[in-house]
PDB file of C-alpha atoms in Angstrom:
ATOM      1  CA  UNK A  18      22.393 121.435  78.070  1.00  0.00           C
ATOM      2  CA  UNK A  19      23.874 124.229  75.926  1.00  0.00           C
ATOM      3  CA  UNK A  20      22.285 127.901  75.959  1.00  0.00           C
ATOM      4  CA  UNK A  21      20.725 127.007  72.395  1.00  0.00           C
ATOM      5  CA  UNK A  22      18.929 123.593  73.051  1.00  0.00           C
ATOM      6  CA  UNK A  23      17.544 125.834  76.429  1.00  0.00           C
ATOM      7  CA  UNK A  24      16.687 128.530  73.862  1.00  0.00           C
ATOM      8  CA  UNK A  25      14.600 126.066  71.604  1.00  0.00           C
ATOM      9  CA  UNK A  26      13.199 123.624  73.909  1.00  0.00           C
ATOM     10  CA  UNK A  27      11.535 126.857  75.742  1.00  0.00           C
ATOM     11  CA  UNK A  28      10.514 128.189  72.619  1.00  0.00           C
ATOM     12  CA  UNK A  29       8.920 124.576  72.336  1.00  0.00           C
ATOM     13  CA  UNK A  30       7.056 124.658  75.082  1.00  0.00           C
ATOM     14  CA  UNK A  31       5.740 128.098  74.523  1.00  0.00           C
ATOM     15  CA  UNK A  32       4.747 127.544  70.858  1.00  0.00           C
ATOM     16  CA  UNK A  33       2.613 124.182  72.335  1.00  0.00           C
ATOM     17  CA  UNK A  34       1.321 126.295  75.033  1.00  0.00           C
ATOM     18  CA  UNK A  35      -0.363 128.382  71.948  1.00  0.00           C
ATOM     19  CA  UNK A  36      -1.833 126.035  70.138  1.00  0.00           C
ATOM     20  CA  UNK A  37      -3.313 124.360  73.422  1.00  0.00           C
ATOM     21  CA  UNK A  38      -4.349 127.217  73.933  1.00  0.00           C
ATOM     22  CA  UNK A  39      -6.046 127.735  70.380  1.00  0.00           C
ATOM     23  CA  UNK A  40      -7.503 124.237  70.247  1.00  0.00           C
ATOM     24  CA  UNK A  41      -9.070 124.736  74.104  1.00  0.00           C
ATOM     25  CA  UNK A  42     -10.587 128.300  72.548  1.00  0.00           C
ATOM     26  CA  UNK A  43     -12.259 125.765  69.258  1.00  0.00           C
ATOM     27  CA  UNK A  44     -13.103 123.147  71.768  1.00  0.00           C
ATOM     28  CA  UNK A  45     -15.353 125.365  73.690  1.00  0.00           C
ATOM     29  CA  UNK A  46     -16.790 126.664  70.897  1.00  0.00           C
ATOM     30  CA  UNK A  47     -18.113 123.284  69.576  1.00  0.00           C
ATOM     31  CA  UNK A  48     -19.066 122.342  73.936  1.00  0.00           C
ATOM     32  CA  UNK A  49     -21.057 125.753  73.993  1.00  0.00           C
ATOM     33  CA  UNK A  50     -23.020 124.748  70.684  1.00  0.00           C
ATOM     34  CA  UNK A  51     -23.404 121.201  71.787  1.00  0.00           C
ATOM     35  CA  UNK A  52     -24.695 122.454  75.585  1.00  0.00           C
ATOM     36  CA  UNK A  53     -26.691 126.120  74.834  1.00  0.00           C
ATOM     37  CA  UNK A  54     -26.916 125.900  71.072  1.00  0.00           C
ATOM     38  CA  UNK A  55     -30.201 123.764  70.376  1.00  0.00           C
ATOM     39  CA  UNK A  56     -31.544 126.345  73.361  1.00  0.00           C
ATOM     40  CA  UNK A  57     -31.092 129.357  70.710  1.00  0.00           C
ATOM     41  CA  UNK A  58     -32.439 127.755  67.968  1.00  0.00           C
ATOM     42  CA  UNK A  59     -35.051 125.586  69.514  1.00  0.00           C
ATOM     43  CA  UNK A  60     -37.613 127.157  67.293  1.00  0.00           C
ATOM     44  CA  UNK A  61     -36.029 126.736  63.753  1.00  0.00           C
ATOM     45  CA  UNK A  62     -36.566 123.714  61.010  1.00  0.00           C
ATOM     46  CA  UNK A  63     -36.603 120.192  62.786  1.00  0.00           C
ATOM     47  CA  UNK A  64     -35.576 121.404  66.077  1.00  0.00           C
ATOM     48  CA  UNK A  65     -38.870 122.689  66.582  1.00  0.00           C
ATOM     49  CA  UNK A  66     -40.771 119.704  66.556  1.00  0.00           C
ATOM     50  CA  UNK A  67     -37.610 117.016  68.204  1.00  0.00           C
ATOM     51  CA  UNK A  68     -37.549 115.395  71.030  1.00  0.00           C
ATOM     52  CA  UNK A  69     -35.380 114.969  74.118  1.00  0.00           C
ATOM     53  CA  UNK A  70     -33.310 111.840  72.545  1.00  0.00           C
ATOM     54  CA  UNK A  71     -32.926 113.967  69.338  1.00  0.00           C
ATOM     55  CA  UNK A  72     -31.591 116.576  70.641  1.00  0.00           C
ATOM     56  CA  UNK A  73     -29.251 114.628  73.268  1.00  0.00           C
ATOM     57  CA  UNK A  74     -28.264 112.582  69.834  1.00  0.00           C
ATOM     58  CA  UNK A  75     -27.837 115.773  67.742  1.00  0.00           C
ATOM     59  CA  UNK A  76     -25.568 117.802  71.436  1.00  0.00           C
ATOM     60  CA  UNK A  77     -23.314 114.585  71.338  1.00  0.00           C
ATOM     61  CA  UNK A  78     -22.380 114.885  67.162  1.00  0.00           C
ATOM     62  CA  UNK A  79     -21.532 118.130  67.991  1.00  0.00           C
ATOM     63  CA  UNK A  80     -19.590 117.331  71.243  1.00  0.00           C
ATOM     64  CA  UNK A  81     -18.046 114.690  68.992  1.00  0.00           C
ATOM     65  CA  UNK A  82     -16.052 117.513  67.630  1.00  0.00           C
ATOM     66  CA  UNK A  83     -15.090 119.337  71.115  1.00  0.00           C
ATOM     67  CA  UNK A  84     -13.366 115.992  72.217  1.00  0.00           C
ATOM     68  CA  UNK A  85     -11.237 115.670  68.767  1.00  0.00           C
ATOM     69  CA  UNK A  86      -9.839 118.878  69.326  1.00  0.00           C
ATOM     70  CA  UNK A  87     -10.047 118.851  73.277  1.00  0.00           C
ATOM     71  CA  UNK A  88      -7.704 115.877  73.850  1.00  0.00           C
ATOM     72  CA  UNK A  89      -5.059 116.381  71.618  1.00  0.00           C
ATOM     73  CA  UNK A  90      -4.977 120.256  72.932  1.00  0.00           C
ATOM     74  CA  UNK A  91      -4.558 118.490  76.858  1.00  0.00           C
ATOM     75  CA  UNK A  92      -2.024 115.954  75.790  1.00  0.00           C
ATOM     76  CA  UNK A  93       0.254 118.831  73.797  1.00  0.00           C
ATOM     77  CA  UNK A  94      -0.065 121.270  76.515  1.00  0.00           C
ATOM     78  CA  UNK A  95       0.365 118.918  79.271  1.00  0.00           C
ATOM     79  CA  UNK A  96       3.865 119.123  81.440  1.00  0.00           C
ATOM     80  CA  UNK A  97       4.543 115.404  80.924  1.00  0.00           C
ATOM     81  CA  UNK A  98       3.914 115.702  77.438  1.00  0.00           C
ATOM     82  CA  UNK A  99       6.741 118.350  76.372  1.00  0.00           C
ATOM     83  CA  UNK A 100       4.126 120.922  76.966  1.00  0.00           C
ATOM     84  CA  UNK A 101       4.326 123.764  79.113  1.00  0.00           C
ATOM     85  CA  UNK A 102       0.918 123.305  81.389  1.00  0.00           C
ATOM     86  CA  UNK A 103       0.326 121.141  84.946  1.00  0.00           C
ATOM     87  CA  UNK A 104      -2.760 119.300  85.448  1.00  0.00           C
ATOM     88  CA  UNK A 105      -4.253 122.310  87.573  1.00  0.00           C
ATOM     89  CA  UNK A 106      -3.319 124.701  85.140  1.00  0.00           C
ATOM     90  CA  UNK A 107      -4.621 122.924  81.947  1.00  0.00           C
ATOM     91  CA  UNK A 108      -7.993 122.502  83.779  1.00  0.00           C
ATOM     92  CA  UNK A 109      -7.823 126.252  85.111  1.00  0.00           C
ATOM     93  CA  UNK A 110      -7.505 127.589  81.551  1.00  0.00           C
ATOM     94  CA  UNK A 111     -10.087 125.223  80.124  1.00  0.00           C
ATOM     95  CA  UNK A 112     -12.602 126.999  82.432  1.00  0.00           C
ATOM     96  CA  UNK A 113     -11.361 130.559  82.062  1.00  0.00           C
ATOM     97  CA  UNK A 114     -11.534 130.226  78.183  1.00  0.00           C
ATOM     98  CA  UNK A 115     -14.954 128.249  78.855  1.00  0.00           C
ATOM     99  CA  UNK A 116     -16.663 131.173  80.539  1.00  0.00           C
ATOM    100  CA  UNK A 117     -14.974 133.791  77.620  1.00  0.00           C
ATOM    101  CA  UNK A 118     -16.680 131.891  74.970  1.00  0.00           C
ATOM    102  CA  UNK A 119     -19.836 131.501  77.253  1.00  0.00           C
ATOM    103  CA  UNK A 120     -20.230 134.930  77.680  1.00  0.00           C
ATOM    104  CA  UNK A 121     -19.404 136.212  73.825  1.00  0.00           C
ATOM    105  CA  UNK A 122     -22.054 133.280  72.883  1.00  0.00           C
ATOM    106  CA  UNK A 123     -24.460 135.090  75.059  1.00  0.00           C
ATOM    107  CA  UNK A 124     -23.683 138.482  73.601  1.00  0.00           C
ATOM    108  CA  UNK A 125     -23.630 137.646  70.002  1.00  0.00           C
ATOM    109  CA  UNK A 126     -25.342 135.177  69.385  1.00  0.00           C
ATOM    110  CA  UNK A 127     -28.151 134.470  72.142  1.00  0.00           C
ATOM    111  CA  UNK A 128     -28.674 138.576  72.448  1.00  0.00           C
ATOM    112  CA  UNK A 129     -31.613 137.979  75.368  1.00  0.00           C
ATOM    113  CA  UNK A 130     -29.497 137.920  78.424  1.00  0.00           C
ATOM    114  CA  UNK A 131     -27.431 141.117  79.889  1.00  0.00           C
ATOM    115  CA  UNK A 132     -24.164 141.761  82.193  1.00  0.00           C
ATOM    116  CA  UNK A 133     -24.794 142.627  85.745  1.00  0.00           C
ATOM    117  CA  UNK A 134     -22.375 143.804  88.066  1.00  0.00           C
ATOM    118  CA  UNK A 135     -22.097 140.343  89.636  1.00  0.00           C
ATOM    119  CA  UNK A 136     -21.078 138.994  86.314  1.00  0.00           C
ATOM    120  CA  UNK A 137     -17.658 141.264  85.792  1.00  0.00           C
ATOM    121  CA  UNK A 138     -17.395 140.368  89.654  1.00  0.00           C
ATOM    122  CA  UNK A 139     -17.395 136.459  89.402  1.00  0.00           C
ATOM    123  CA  UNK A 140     -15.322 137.119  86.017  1.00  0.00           C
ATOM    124  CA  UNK A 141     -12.748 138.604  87.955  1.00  0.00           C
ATOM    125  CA  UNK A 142     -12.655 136.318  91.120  1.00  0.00           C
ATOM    126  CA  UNK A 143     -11.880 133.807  88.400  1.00  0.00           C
ATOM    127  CA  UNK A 144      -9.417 135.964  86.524  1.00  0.00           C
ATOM    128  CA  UNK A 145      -7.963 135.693  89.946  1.00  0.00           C
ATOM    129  CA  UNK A 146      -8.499 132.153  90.349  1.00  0.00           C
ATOM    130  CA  UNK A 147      -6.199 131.974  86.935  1.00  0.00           C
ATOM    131  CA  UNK A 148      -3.434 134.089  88.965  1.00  0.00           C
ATOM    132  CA  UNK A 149      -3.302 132.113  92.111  1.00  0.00           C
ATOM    133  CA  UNK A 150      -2.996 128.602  90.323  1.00  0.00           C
ATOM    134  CA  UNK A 151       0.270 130.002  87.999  1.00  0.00           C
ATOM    135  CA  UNK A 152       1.452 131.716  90.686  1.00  0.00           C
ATOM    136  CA  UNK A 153       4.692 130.390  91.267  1.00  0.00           C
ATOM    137  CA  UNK A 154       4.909 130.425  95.326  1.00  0.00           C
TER     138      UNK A 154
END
């Protein structure tokens, strides 16, 4: 393979690595709406007054949307795929950008809850957790 094809098919596999990346990020924004949302607004219009199978039925519409952009995001990113990600690491980001969005859904948006030290320190034994599984041993 000449120095140019190396050139672009890394360049590839970087520029599918970013938009996995980007999809994962609007995936987990739809699963944290879907999961916590109807929590946060539990008191405003219909929401109020729904029950348990509306609410399940209402999560999954909204989930509807984290699996159209969730797949394709795992099948461009994945190794086998022409993307740059394993199995391990695809799932390993999914969860690091899953807690990131969590936590900024918590700040902004649910306002009630605060960081505690224990927090930044299971943050950064996953931040670590990220490390070990790209680690290239």
């Amino acid at each position: 393979m000449s120095r140019q094809n190396v050139f672009v098919t890394r360049n590839y596999s970087k520029m599918r690595g970013l938009i996995t990346i980007k999809l994962l990020v609007i995936s987990n924004l739809f699963m944290t709406l879907a999961w916590y949302g109807h929590l946060q607004w539990k008191d405003t219009s219909w929401l109020k007054h729904a029950g348990i199978w509306s609410i399940i039925i209402f999560s999954w519409g909204i989930a509807f949307f984290e699996y159209v952009v969730q797949v394709p995001a795992n099948r461009l990113g994945f190794r086998e795929n022409g993307g740059p990600f394993s199995f391990f690491e695809l799932k390993t980001i999914q969860e690091a950008i899953s807690l990131i969005v969590f936590t900024l859904f918590l700040i902004f948006v649910v306002k009630s809850e605060k960081l505690a030290w224990n927090h930044f320190l299971g943050f950064g034994l996953i931040i670590l957790a990220v490390y070990v599984i790209f680690k290239k041993w």
